Coordinates of C-alpha atoms in Angstrom, one line a residue:
M1 CA -23.4 -12.6 -21.3
T2 CA -22.4 -14.7 -24.2
E3 CA -18.4 -14.3 -23.8
R4 CA -16.6 -17.1 -22.2
L5 CA -13.0 -18.0 -21.4
R6 CA -12.1 -21.7 -21.3
L7 CA -8.9 -22.8 -19.1
K8 CA -6.7 -25.4 -19.9
K9 CA -7.0 -28.9 -17.9
N10 CA -6.2 -28.7 -14.2
A11 CA -5.4 -24.7 -14.7
D12 CA -8.8 -24.1 -12.3
R13 CA -6.9 -25.6 -9.2
R14 CA -5.8 -21.7 -8.1
L15 CA -9.5 -20.6 -8.8
K16 CA -11.2 -23.5 -6.8
A17 CA -8.6 -22.5 -4.1
G18 CA -10.3 -19.0 -3.7
H19 CA -7.6 -17.0 -6.1
L20 CA -9.0 -14.4 -8.2
W21 CA -6.3 -14.2 -11.1
L22 CA -5.9 -15.8 -14.1
Y23 CA -2.8 -15.8 -16.2
S24 CA -2.4 -15.9 -20.2
N25 CA -0.7 -19.2 -20.2
E26 CA -3.7 -21.2 -18.4
V27 CA -6.1 -19.9 -21.0
D28 CA -7.0 -22.7 -23.8
I29 CA -6.2 -20.3 -26.6
V30 CA -7.6 -22.7 -29.1
E31 CA -11.0 -22.9 -27.9
T32 CA -11.2 -19.3 -26.6
P33 CA -8.7 -17.1 -28.1
L34 CA -7.4 -14.0 -26.0
K35 CA -7.0 -11.9 -28.9
N36 CA -10.6 -12.1 -29.4
F37 CA -11.5 -10.0 -26.3
E38 CA -11.4 -6.4 -25.9
P39 CA -9.6 -4.9 -23.1
G40 CA -11.6 -4.7 -20.1
A41 CA -14.6 -7.1 -21.2
Q42 CA -16.2 -9.5 -18.9
A43 CA -16.4 -13.2 -19.5
I44 CA -17.6 -16.3 -18.0
I45 CA -15.0 -18.4 -16.9
E46 CA -15.2 -22.3 -17.7
A47 CA -12.6 -25.1 -16.5
S48 CA -11.8 -27.3 -19.2
N49 CA -14.9 -29.3 -19.0
G50 CA -16.9 -26.3 -19.8
R51 CA -18.3 -26.0 -16.2
A52 CA -18.7 -22.3 -15.3
M53 CA -16.6 -21.0 -12.5
G54 CA -17.7 -17.5 -12.3
V55 CA -17.2 -13.9 -14.0
A56 CA -14.2 -12.1 -14.9
Y57 CA -12.8 -9.0 -16.7
V58 CA -10.2 -9.8 -19.2
N59 CA -7.1 -8.1 -20.9
P60 CA -5.6 -9.8 -23.5
N61 CA -2.5 -7.8 -23.4
S62 CA -1.7 -8.5 -19.6
L63 CA 0.1 -11.3 -18.0
I64 CA -2.6 -11.5 -15.4
C65 CA -5.3 -11.4 -18.3
A66 CA -8.6 -12.1 -16.3
R67 CA -9.6 -11.2 -12.7
I68 CA -12.6 -12.7 -11.0
V69 CA -15.5 -10.4 -9.9
S70 CA -18.0 -13.0 -8.9
R71 CA -18.6 -16.7 -8.7
D72 CA -22.1 -16.5 -9.7
P73 CA -21.9 -16.9 -13.6
E74 CA -25.1 -15.0 -13.7
Q75 CA -23.9 -12.1 -12.1
R76 CA -21.9 -8.9 -13.8
L77 CA -19.7 -6.3 -12.1
D78 CA -22.1 -3.4 -12.6
R79 CA -23.6 -0.9 -10.6
S80 CA -25.8 -3.1 -8.7
L81 CA -22.5 -5.1 -7.5
L82 CA -20.4 -2.1 -7.3
V83 CA -23.3 -0.7 -4.7
H84 CA -23.1 -3.8 -2.7
R85 CA -19.6 -4.4 -2.7
F86 CA -19.3 -0.7 -1.6
N87 CA -21.5 -0.9 1.2
Q88 CA -19.6 -4.0 2.5
A89 CA -16.5 -2.4 2.9
L90 CA -18.0 0.7 4.4
A91 CA -19.6 -1.3 7.0
L92 CA -16.3 -3.3 7.8
R93 CA -14.7 0.3 8.0
E94 CA -17.3 1.8 10.0
S95 CA -16.9 -1.2 12.6
L96 CA -13.1 -0.3 12.9
Y97 CA -12.9 3.3 13.2
D98 CA -14.7 5.8 14.6
K99 CA -13.5 8.9 12.3
P100 CA -13.7 8.7 8.3
Y101 CA -10.2 8.1 7.5
Y102 CA -9.2 5.1 6.2
R103 CA -8.8 3.0 3.0
L104 CA -12.5 2.4 1.9
V105 CA -11.7 -0.1 -0.7
H106 CA -8.6 -2.4 -0.9
G107 CA -8.6 -4.3 -4.5
E108 CA -8.9 -8.1 -4.1
G109 CA -8.9 -8.0 -0.4
D110 CA -12.4 -6.3 -0.9
L111 CA -13.3 -8.7 -3.6
L112 CA -13.0 -5.5 -6.4
P113 CA -9.6 -6.5 -8.1
G114 CA -8.0 -3.2 -9.8
L115 CA -9.6 -0.8 -7.6
V116 CA -8.4 1.2 -4.5
V117 CA -10.1 3.9 -2.7
D118 CA -8.7 5.8 0.1
R119 CA -11.3 8.1 2.3
F120 CA -10.5 11.8 3.7
G121 CA -13.8 12.6 5.4
D122 CA -15.7 13.9 2.4
V123 CA -12.9 13.5 -0.1
L124 CA -12.6 10.2 -1.9
V125 CA -9.2 9.3 -3.8
C126 CA -9.5 6.5 -6.2
Q127 CA -6.9 4.7 -8.1
L128 CA -8.4 2.5 -11.1
N129 CA -5.4 0.1 -11.7
T130 CA -6.9 -2.3 -14.5
F131 CA -8.8 -2.0 -17.9
G132 CA -11.7 -3.5 -16.6
M133 CA -12.0 -1.0 -13.8
E134 CA -11.2 1.7 -16.0
R135 CA -14.2 0.9 -18.2
L136 CA -16.4 1.1 -15.3
A137 CA -15.1 4.8 -14.2
E138 CA -18.5 6.3 -14.4
V139 CA -20.3 3.6 -12.7
I140 CA -17.7 3.5 -10.0
V141 CA -18.5 7.2 -9.2
D142 CA -22.2 6.7 -9.4
A143 CA -21.9 4.0 -7.2
L144 CA -19.5 5.9 -4.6
L145 CA -22.0 8.8 -4.7
K146 CA -24.7 6.4 -3.3
V147 CA -23.2 4.7 -0.7
V148 CA -20.8 7.2 0.6
K149 CA -22.1 10.7 -0.8
P150 CA -18.8 12.4 -0.9
T151 CA -18.2 16.2 -1.6
A152 CA -15.4 15.0 -4.0
I153 CA -14.2 12.4 -5.8
V154 CA -10.2 12.4 -7.2
F155 CA -9.3 9.7 -9.8
K156 CA -5.5 9.3 -9.2
N157 CA -4.7 7.1 -12.1
D158 CA -0.7 7.5 -12.2
S159 CA 0.1 4.3 -10.8
S160 CA 2.8 1.9 -12.7
G161 CA 0.4 -0.8 -12.6
R162 CA -1.6 1.2 -15.1
R163 CA 1.3 0.8 -17.7
Q164 CA 1.4 -3.0 -17.3
E165 CA -2.3 -2.7 -18.7
Q166 CA -1.2 0.0 -21.3
L167 CA -3.6 2.6 -19.8
D168 CA -2.6 6.2 -19.7
R169 CA -1.9 8.1 -16.6
S170 CA -3.8 10.9 -15.5
V171 CA -5.0 12.5 -11.9
E172 CA -8.0 14.7 -12.2
V173 CA -11.1 15.5 -9.9
V174 CA -13.7 13.6 -11.3
Y175 CA -16.7 15.0 -9.0
G176 CA -17.3 18.4 -6.8
E177 CA -14.3 20.5 -5.9
L178 CA -11.5 19.5 -3.6
P179 CA -10.9 21.8 -0.3
D180 CA -7.9 24.2 -0.4
Q181 CA -6.6 21.4 2.2
V182 CA -7.7 17.7 2.2
M183 CA -7.4 16.8 5.8
L184 CA -7.2 13.6 7.8
E185 CA -6.5 12.3 11.5
E186 CA -4.6 9.2 12.5
N187 CA -3.9 8.3 15.7
G188 CA -5.4 11.6 17.0
V189 CA -3.0 13.7 14.7
K190 CA -3.9 15.8 12.1
F191 CA -2.3 16.1 8.6
T192 CA -2.9 17.3 5.3
A193 CA -2.5 14.9 2.4
P194 CA -1.4 16.0 -1.5
V195 CA -4.1 14.0 -2.8
L196 CA -3.0 15.4 -6.4
D197 CA 0.6 15.4 -6.3
G198 CA 1.6 13.3 -3.7
Q199 CA 2.7 9.5 -3.7
K200 CA 0.1 6.8 -4.3
T201 CA -3.6 8.6 -3.1
G202 CA -1.6 11.2 -1.0
W203 CA -1.3 9.0 2.2
F204 CA -0.4 5.7 3.5
Y205 CA -3.1 4.3 6.0
D206 CA -1.6 1.0 6.2
H207 CA 1.1 1.7 8.6
R208 CA -1.6 3.2 11.1
D209 CA -1.3 0.5 13.8
N210 CA 2.4 0.4 13.7
R211 CA 2.7 4.2 13.9
A212 CA 0.6 4.0 17.1
W213 CA 2.9 1.1 18.6
L214 CA 5.7 3.6 18.0
N215 CA 3.8 6.4 19.4
R216 CA 4.1 4.8 22.8
Q217 CA 8.0 4.5 22.8
V218 CA 9.2 8.1 21.8
K219 CA 8.5 10.4 24.7
G220 CA 11.4 12.2 25.5
K221 CA 13.7 10.5 22.7
R222 CA 15.5 12.0 19.8
V223 CA 14.1 10.3 16.4
L224 CA 15.5 10.1 13.0
D225 CA 12.1 9.7 10.5
L226 CA 14.3 8.3 7.2
F227 CA 12.3 8.5 3.9
S228 CA 9.6 10.5 5.8
Y229 CA 7.3 11.8 2.9
V230 CA 4.9 14.3 4.7
G231 CA 5.7 13.1 8.3
G232 CA 3.3 10.3 8.9
W233 CA 5.9 8.6 11.4
G234 CA 7.8 11.8 12.4
V235 CA 5.2 14.4 13.1
Q236 CA 3.3 11.8 15.0
A237 CA 6.2 11.2 17.2
A238 CA 6.6 14.5 18.0
A239 CA 3.0 14.9 18.9
N240 CA 3.5 12.2 21.5
G241 CA 6.6 13.6 23.4
A242 CA 9.8 13.1 21.2
S243 CA 12.0 15.7 22.3
E244 CA 13.4 16.3 19.0
V245 CA 12.5 14.7 15.5
L246 CA 14.6 15.0 12.2
C247 CA 12.8 14.1 8.9
V248 CA 14.5 13.2 5.5
D249 CA 13.5 12.8 2.2
S250 CA 14.7 13.7 -1.2
S251 CA 11.5 15.6 -2.0
A252 CA 11.4 19.3 -1.2
A253 CA 7.3 19.3 -1.5
A254 CA 7.0 16.4 1.0
L255 CA 9.3 18.1 3.6
Q256 CA 7.3 21.3 3.3
R257 CA 4.5 19.1 4.0
V258 CA 6.3 17.9 7.4
S259 CA 6.7 21.5 8.5
D260 CA 3.2 22.2 7.6
N261 CA 1.8 19.1 9.6
A262 CA 4.1 19.9 12.4
V263 CA 2.8 23.4 12.6
L264 CA -1.0 22.0 12.6
N265 CA -0.2 19.9 15.4
G266 CA 1.9 22.7 17.2
V267 CA 5.0 20.8 17.2
E268 CA 7.2 22.9 15.0
D269 CA 9.6 23.8 17.5
R270 CA 10.4 20.0 17.9
V271 CA 10.5 18.8 14.2
S272 CA 13.0 19.9 11.6
T273 CA 14.0 18.7 8.0
A274 CA 16.5 17.8 5.8
E275 CA 16.2 17.3 2.0
G276 CA 18.6 14.9 -0.1
D277 CA 19.5 11.3 -0.5
V278 CA 19.0 9.0 2.5
F279 CA 22.0 7.2 2.4
E280 CA 24.0 10.8 1.8
A281 CA 22.1 11.8 4.8
M282 CA 22.8 9.3 6.7
A283 CA 27.0 9.5 6.0
A284 CA 26.8 13.3 6.9
L285 CA 24.7 12.7 10.3
R286 CA 27.4 10.2 11.1
A287 CA 30.5 12.5 10.2
E288 CA 28.8 15.1 12.7
S289 CA 28.7 12.2 15.1
E290 CA 25.1 12.5 15.4
Q291 CA 23.0 9.5 17.7
F292 CA 19.4 9.0 17.8
D293 CA 17.1 7.0 20.4
V294 CA 15.0 6.0 17.9
I295 CA 15.3 5.8 14.1
I296 CA 12.5 4.9 11.5
V297 CA 13.3 3.4 8.0
D298 CA 10.2 3.2 5.9
P299 CA 11.4 3.5 2.4
P300 CA 9.8 2.9 -0.9
A301 CA 9.5 -0.5 -2.5
F302 CA 12.9 -1.8 -3.4
I303 CA 11.5 -4.9 -4.7
R304 CA 9.0 -4.4 -7.5
K305 CA 9.5 -7.6 -9.2
R306 CA 10.8 -11.2 -8.8
K307 CA 14.0 -10.1 -10.8
D308 CA 14.6 -7.6 -8.5
I309 CA 14.8 -9.5 -5.2
T310 CA 18.6 -10.1 -4.7
N311 CA 19.4 -6.3 -5.3
G312 CA 16.4 -5.2 -3.6
E313 CA 17.7 -7.6 -0.2
R314 CA 20.9 -6.0 -0.6
A315 CA 19.4 -2.4 -0.3
Y316 CA 17.2 -3.1 2.3
A317 CA 20.5 -4.7 4.1
R318 CA 22.5 -1.8 3.6
L319 CA 19.6 0.8 4.7
N320 CA 19.3 -1.2 8.1
R321 CA 22.8 -1.3 8.6
E322 CA 23.6 2.1 7.8
A323 CA 20.5 3.5 10.1
M324 CA 21.7 1.4 12.9
R325 CA 25.1 3.2 12.9
L326 CA 23.3 6.3 13.8
L327 CA 21.5 4.3 17.2
G328 CA 22.8 5.1 20.5
R329 CA 23.7 2.5 22.9
D330 CA 20.5 1.3 23.5
G331 CA 18.2 2.5 20.8
L332 CA 15.0 1.5 18.7
L333 CA 14.7 0.7 15.1
M334 CA 11.6 0.5 13.2
S335 CA 12.3 -1.2 10.2
G336 CA 9.2 -1.2 7.6
S337 CA 8.9 -2.8 4.1
C338 CA 6.0 -2.3 1.4
S339 CA 7.7 -4.9 -0.8
M340 CA 5.3 -7.8 -1.5
H341 CA 8.3 -10.0 -2.7
L342 CA 10.7 -9.3 0.4
A343 CA 9.1 -12.4 2.6
P344 CA 8.5 -11.6 6.6
D345 CA 11.4 -14.1 7.6
R346 CA 13.9 -12.5 5.0
L347 CA 13.2 -9.1 6.8
M348 CA 13.9 -10.4 9.9
D349 CA 17.0 -11.9 8.4
V350 CA 18.2 -8.2 7.1
V351 CA 17.6 -6.5 10.8
R352 CA 19.4 -10.0 12.2
G353 CA 22.8 -9.2 9.8
A354 CA 22.3 -5.6 10.4
V355 CA 22.9 -6.1 14.2
R356 CA 25.6 -8.7 13.9
H357 CA 27.6 -6.3 11.2
Q358 CA 27.3 -3.7 14.1
D359 CA 28.7 -6.3 16.8
R360 CA 25.6 -5.5 18.9
H361 CA 22.5 -7.5 20.4
G362 CA 19.1 -7.3 19.1
Q363 CA 15.6 -7.9 20.2
V364 CA 12.8 -8.0 18.2
I365 CA 9.8 -6.5 20.3
F366 CA 7.3 -5.7 17.7
Q367 CA 5.9 -7.2 14.6
G368 CA 3.5 -5.2 12.7
H369 CA 1.6 -5.7 9.6
Q370 CA -1.0 -3.5 7.6
G371 CA -3.8 -2.3 9.0
S372 CA -7.4 -3.9 8.9
D373 CA -8.4 -1.5 6.3
H374 CA -6.2 -3.4 4.0
P375 CA -7.7 -6.5 4.4
V376 CA -5.9 -9.7 3.0
H377 CA -7.3 -12.1 0.7
P378 CA -6.4 -15.6 2.3
S379 CA -6.0 -17.1 -0.9
I380 CA -4.1 -14.4 -2.7
P381 CA -0.7 -14.0 -0.9
E382 CA 0.2 -10.6 -3.0
T383 CA -2.3 -8.7 -0.6
S384 CA -0.4 -9.3 2.4
Y385 CA 2.6 -7.1 1.6
L386 CA 3.3 -4.6 4.8
K387 CA 5.9 -5.4 7.4
A388 CA 7.2 -3.6 10.1
L389 CA 9.6 -4.7 12.9
G390 CA 10.4 -2.9 16.2
L391 CA 14.1 -3.7 17.2
R392 CA 15.6 -2.9 20.6
V393 CA 19.6 -2.7 19.6
Y394 CA 21.9 -2.4 22.4
R395 CA 25.7 -3.1 23.4
D396 CA 26.9 -5.2 26.5

């Protein structure tokens, strides 16, 4: 490998600390012009004194202009390294879970920046979110076939991150044939996942442990699942003894999946759905004096970029406040956020403010995080994004 990308003086501090990203303003573009690199090309990263620090793939058109794939300057990201990293990732998941339903590759957390792979038994759903991974698409398929031996592989390349990398968006089955229904099991409950036309890869494995905790609190309870998607929270609540579950989402297709998943688990008599804007639905429920024992608020990311923090925090505050108004005198609120830019202490502030706004008392009885199949890279705070608070809300 002859291509080299040299950093400015002192711009190697984060890399020394273990981070995998390089920003375009850290590159010595006089010594090594970024414009000379093809998007996705691999290069040796050098400190300002010329010392090799590792190998990265480069995208000169992105703010994150390079992502480290190996600390060994002699190592390329190729089939051999992919097979090795996939084996490492698989070994971890097989040590954690007794069934093949999990996130198999979690980007930087598995030292494969820009790549996500979710496993649904014999079906793998991949997101190639960067130019570096896009250029290796065929090699990725080949390495997955060697390590996992799936019957089908889907490229779900429709993420917003691809737009930032100036990549086209597409969804296609790149190997094998999809079964009529792609199945998964989580916490003993069965689901079908819309891997072609659903959100992200079709499922959100990251809340698995948080759902498992909530499942132990819902027996005999009336449950409201807001932003329900295909029923990950709500159907599991019904399967674990909730007396009644109402799932609210703006997507008719997602709610049809809720109904199908309820039937799949024999709880259709206790699961109902309501289509529409969540805030409007909450207002309608209040107008009808409806109250619930347990409410789940698990919205999409309200804060996608730093500039969205102020407005996003307001949205989280309003959502939690309005949800709390639908709780009975002694209820449980499960409040989640997948916004990386919402710090855990800020989510705590949000629920604290909502409790005081309702002139109630709150007790945080659960603090949750993303599951172990979404490993956090200790040097990359961005890989730790999911938060969940279980809050008892009651009156004197």
